[in-house]
Coordinates of C-alpha atoms and ligand atoms in Angstrom, one line a residue:
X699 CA -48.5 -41.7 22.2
X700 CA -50.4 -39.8 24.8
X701 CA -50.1 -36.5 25.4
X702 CA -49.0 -37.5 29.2
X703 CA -46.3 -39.2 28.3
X704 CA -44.9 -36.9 25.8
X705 CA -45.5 -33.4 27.9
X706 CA -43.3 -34.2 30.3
X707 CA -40.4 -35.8 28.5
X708 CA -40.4 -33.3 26.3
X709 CA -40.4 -30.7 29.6
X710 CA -37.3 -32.6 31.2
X711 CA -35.4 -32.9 28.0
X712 CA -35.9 -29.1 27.5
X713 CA -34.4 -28.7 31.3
X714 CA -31.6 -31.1 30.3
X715 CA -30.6 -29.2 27.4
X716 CA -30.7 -25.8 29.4
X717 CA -28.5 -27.2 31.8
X718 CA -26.1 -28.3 29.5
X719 CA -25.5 -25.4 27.8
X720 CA -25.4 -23.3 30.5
X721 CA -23.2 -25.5 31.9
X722 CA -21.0 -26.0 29.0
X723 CA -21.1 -21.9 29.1
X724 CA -19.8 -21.6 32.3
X725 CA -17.1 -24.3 31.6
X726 CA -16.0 -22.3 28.8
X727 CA -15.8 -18.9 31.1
X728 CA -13.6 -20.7 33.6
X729 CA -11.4 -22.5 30.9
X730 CA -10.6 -19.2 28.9
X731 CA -10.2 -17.3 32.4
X732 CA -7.4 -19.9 33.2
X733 CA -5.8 -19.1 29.9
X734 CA -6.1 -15.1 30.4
X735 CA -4.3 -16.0 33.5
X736 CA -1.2 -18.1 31.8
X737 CA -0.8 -15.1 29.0
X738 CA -0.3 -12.9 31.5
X739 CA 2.8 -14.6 32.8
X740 CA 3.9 -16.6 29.9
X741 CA 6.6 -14.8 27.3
X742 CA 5.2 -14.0 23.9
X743 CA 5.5 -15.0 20.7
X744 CA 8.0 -13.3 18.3
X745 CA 6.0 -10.7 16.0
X746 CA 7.5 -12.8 12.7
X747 CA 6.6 -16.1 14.1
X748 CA 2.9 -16.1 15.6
X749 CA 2.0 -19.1 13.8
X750 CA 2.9 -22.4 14.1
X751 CA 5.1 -24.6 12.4
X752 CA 3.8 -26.6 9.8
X753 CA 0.7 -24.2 9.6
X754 CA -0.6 -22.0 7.0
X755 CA 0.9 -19.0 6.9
X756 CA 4.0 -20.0 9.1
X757 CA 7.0 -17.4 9.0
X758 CA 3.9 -15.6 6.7
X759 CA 3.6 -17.3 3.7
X760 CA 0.0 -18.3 3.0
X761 CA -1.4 -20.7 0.6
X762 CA -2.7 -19.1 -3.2
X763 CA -5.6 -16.7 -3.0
X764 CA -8.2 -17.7 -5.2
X765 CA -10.9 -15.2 -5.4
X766 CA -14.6 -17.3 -5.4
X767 CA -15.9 -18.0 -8.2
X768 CA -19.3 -19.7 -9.3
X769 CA -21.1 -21.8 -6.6
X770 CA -18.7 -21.2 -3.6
X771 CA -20.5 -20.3 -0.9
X772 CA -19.1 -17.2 1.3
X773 CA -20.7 -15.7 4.6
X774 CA -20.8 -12.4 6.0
X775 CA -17.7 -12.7 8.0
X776 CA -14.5 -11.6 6.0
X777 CA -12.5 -13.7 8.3
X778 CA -13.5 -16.9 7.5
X779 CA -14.2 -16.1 3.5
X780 CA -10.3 -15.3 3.3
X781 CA -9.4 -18.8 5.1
X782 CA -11.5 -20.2 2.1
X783 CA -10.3 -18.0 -0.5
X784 CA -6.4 -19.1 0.7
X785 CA -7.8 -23.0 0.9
X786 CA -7.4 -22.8 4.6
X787 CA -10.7 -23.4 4.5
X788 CA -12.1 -25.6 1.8
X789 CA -12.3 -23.0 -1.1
X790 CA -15.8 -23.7 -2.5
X791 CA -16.6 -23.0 1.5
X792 CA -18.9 -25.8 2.1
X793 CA -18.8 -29.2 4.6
X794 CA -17.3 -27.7 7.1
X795 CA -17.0 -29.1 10.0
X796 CA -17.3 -27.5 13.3
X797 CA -14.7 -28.8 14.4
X798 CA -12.4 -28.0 11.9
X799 CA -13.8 -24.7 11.8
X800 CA -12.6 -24.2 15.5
X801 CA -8.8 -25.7 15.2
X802 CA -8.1 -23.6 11.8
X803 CA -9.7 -20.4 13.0
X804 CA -7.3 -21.0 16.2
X805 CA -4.0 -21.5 14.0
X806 CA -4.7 -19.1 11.4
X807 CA -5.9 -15.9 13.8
X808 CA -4.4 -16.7 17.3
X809 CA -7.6 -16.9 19.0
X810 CA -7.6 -18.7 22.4
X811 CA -9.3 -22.3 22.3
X812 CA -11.9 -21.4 24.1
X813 CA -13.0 -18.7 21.9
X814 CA -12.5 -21.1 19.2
X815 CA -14.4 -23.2 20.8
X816 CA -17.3 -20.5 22.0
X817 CA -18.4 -19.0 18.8
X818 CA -18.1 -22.4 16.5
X819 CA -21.0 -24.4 19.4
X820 CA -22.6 -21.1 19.5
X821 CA -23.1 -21.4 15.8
X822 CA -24.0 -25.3 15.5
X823 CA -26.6 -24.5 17.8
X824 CA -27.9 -21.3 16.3
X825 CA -28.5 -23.7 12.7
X826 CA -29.8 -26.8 15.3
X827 CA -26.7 -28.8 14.0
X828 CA -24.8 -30.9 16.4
X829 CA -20.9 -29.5 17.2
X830 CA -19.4 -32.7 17.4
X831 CA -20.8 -34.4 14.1
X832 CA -22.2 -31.9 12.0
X833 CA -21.0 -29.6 8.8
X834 CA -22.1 -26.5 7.5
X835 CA -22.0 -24.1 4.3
X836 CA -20.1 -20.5 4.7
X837 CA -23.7 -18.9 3.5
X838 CA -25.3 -21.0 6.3
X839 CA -24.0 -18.3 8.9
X840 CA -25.9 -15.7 7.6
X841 CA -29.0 -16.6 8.8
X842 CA -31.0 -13.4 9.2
X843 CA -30.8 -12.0 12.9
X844 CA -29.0 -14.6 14.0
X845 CA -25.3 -13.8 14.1
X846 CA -25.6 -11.7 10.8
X847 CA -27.6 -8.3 11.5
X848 CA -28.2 -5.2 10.7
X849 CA -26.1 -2.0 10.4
X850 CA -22.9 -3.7 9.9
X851 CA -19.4 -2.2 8.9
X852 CA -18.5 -4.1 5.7
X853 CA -22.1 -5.2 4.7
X854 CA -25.1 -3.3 3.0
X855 CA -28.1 -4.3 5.3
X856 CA -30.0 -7.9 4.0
X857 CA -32.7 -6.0 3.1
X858 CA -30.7 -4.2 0.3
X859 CA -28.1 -7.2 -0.3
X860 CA -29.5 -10.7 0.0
X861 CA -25.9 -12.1 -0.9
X862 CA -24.1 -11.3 2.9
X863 CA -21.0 -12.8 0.9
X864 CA -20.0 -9.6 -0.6
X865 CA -18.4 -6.8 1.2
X866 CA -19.9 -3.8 0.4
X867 CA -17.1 -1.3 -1.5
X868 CA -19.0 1.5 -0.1
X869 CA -18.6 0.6 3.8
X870 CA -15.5 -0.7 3.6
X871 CA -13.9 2.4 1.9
X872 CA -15.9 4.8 4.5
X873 CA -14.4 2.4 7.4
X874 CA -11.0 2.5 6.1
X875 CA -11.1 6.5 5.6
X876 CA -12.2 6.8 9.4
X877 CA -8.6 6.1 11.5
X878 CA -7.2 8.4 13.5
X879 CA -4.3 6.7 14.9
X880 CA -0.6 7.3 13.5
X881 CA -0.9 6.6 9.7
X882 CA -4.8 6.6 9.7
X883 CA -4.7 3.6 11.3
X884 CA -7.6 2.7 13.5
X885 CA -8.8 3.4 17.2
X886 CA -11.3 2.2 19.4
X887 CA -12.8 5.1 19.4
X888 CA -12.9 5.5 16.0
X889 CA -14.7 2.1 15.5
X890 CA -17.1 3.7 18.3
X891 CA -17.8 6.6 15.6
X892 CA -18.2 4.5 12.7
X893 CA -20.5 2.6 14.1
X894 CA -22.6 4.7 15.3
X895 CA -23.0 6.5 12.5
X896 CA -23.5 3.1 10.4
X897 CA -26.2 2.1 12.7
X898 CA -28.3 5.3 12.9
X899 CA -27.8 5.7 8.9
X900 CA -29.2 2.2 8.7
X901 CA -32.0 2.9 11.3
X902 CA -33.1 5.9 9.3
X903 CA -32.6 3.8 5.6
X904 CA -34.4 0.5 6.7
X905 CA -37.8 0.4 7.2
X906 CA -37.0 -3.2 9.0
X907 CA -34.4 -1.7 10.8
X908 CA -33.6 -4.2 14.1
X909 CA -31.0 -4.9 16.3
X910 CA -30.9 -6.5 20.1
X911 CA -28.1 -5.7 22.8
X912 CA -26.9 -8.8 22.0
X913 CA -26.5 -7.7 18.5
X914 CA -24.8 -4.9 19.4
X915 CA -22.2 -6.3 21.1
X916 CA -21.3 -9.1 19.4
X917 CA -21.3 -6.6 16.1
X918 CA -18.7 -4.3 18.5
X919 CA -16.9 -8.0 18.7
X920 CA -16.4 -8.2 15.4
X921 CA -15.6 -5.0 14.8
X922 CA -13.1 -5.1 17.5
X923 CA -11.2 -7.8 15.9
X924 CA -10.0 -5.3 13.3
X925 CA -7.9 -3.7 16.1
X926 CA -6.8 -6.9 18.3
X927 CA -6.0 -9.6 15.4
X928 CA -5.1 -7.0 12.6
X929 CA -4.1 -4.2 14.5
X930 CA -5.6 -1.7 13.0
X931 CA -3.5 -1.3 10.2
X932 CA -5.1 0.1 7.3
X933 CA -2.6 -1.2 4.8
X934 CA -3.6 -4.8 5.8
X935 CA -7.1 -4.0 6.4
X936 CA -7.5 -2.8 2.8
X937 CA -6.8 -5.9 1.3
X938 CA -8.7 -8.1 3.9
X939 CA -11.4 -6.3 4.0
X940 CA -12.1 -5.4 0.5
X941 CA -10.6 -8.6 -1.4
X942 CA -10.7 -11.0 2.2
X943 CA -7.3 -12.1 1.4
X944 CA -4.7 -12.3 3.9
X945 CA -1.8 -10.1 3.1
X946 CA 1.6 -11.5 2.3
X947 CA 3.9 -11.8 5.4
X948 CA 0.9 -11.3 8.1
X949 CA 0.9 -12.5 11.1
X950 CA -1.8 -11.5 13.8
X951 CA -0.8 -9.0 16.2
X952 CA -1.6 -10.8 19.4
X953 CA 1.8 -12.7 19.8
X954 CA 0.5 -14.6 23.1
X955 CA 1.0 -18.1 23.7
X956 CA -2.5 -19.0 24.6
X957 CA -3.9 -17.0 21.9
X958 CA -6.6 -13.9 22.1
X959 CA -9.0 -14.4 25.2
X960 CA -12.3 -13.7 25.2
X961 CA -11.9 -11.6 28.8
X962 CA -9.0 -9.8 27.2
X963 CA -11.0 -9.4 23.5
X964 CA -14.2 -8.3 25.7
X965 CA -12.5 -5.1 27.5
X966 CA -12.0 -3.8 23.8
X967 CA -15.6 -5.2 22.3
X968 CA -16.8 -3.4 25.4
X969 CA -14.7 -0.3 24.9
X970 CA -15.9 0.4 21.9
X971 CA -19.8 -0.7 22.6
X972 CA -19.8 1.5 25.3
X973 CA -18.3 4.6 23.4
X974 CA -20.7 4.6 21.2
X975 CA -23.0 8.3 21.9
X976 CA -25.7 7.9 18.7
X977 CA -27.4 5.4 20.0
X978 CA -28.1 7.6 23.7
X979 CA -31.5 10.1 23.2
X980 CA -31.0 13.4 22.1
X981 CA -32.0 14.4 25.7
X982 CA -29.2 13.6 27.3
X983 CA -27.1 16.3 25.0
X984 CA -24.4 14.0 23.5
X985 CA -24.2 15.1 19.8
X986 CA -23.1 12.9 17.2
X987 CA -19.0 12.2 17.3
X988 CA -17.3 13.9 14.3
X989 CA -13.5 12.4 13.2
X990 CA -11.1 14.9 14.7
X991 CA -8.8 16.6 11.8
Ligands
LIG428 C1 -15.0 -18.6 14.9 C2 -16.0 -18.5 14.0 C3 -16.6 -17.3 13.4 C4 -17.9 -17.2 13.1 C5 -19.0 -18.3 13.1 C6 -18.1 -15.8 12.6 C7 -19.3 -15.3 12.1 C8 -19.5 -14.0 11.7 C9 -20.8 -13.5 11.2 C10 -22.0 -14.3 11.0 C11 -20.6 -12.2 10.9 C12 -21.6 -11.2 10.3 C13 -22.0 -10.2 11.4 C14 -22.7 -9.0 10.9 O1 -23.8 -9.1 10.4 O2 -22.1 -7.9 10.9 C15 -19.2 -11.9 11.1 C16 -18.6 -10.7 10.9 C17 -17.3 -10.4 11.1 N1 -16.4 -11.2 11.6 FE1 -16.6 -13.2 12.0 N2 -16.9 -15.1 12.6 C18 -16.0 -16.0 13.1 C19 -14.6 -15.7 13.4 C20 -14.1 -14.5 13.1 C21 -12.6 -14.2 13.3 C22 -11.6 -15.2 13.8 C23 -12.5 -12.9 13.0 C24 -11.2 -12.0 12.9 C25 -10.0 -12.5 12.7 C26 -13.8 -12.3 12.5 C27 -14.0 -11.0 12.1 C28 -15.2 -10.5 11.7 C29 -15.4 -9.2 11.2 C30 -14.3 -8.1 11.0 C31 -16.7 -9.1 10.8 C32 -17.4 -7.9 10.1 C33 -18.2 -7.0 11.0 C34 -19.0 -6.0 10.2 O3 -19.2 -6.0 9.0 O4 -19.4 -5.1 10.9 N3 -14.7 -13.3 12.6 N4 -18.6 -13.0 11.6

């Protein structure tokens, strides 16, 4: 076909798509804005009974943790390689649908729907899959760059580890020695710290050191989920973090009805983004933050 024909179709279909998805984007703002609004009035969940009925994990009793064994495909994110390793996710963590991704992640962590909604699209579109028809494989998310990047808290940098999979012992253990709140459990501004530290040790280490704002925050994201879905708690993050298994009688600690927002998650991603000082020039006289004793 001639090149007339096909420039400008392929021009409007590219403004189409745009559209949509910043359309769909904006839809998604609104919707979880509405539900920020109806947690704010609504009474919340009792702390023994987050979730539902007839879920996983109801009243805290989770299905069997089996640990992955040969050919199961796991992904950098500890969250969803313990909803595989309990079967909430299928266990050898592959043909998963996006949808299904979105409704489990929503029953098993309290997340709002829109969140649930958010990051699943945000990933179908990141691999060029369709949300509404498509699957995917746990290792599929670690596309380099993407979502998965550099100068992470539980993950030795791809360049070192090509299997994202595996938590690294090493951050892990340094992450759960840095809390400073009652018990050593964990702060924001101890995930501020952390991470600064983690990023400029991994800027100095790898010679293919990168990261883009975007990175930064959505790593700050993740890292904040520590605090608003586990609360902090070192005792359960030992065991989620280093063998992603959901501890016996856990329940996340945001008890509201509509589940986590993303405006109410993004004042804590934000908070601890924000605090962290390694990342400013030397110039402008903020030295690096040391734990307080
Ligand atoms: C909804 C679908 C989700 C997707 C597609 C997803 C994807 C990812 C990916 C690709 C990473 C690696 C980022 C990096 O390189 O550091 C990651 C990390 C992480 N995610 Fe998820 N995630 C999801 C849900 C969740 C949920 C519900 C939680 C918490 C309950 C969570 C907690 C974390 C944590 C703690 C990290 C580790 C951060 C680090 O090592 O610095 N994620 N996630």
């Amino acid at each position: 076909m001639s090149l007339v024909v096909v420039a400008p179709a392929r021009i409007l279909y590219s403004a189409y798509s745009t559209i949509t998805s910043t359309l769909t984007d904006l839809l998604v703002v609104v919707w979880d804005s509405g539900l920020f609004v109806c947690n704010l009035v609504a009474f919340n969940r009792p702390a023994n009974a987050v979730i539902p009925n007839g879920c996983p994990g109801a009243r805290g009793v989770w299905p069997t943790y089996v640990p992955p064994g040969e050919g199961d495909s796991r992904c950098s994110c500890p969250a969803l390689n313990a909803m595989a390793n309990h079967g909430i996710l299928p266990h050898s963590g592959r043909g998963i649908s996006f949808r299904e991704l979105n409704t489990k992640v929503r029953e098993t962590y309290n997340f709002a729907p829109s969140f649930c909604f958010f990051v699943p699209n945000f990933a179908a579109n990141m691999l060029c899959r369709n949300y509404w028809k498509d699957t995917f494989d746990l290792s599929d998310l670690d596309v380099h760059n993407c979502i998965e990047h550099d100068g992470s808290l539980t993950r030795e940098d791809s360049i070192f580890e090509r299997d994202q999979g595996k938590p690294s012992k090493r951050l892990v253990e340094e992450l759960l020695a840095c809390g400073t709140g009652p018990g050593g459990d964990l702060t924001a501004a101890d995930l501020s710290r952390i991470s600064g530290k983690r990023r400029a040790e991994s800027k100095a280490a790898n010679g293919q050191f990168s990261l883009t704002t975007f990175q930064r925050f959505f790593g700050s994201s993740n890292s904040s989920t520590l605090l608003k879905i586990m609360g902090g708690k070192i005792k359960d993050l030992r065991v989620f973090l280093l063998e992603e298994r959901i501890p016996d009688g856990w329940q996340p600690s945001v008890r509201h009805p509509m589940g986590l927002t993303m405006a109410e998650f993004n004042q804590t991603a934000m908070r601890v983004e924000f605090g962290i000082t390694e990342e400013l020039p030397a110039s402008f006289g903020f030295s690096q933050q040391k734990k307080k004793d």
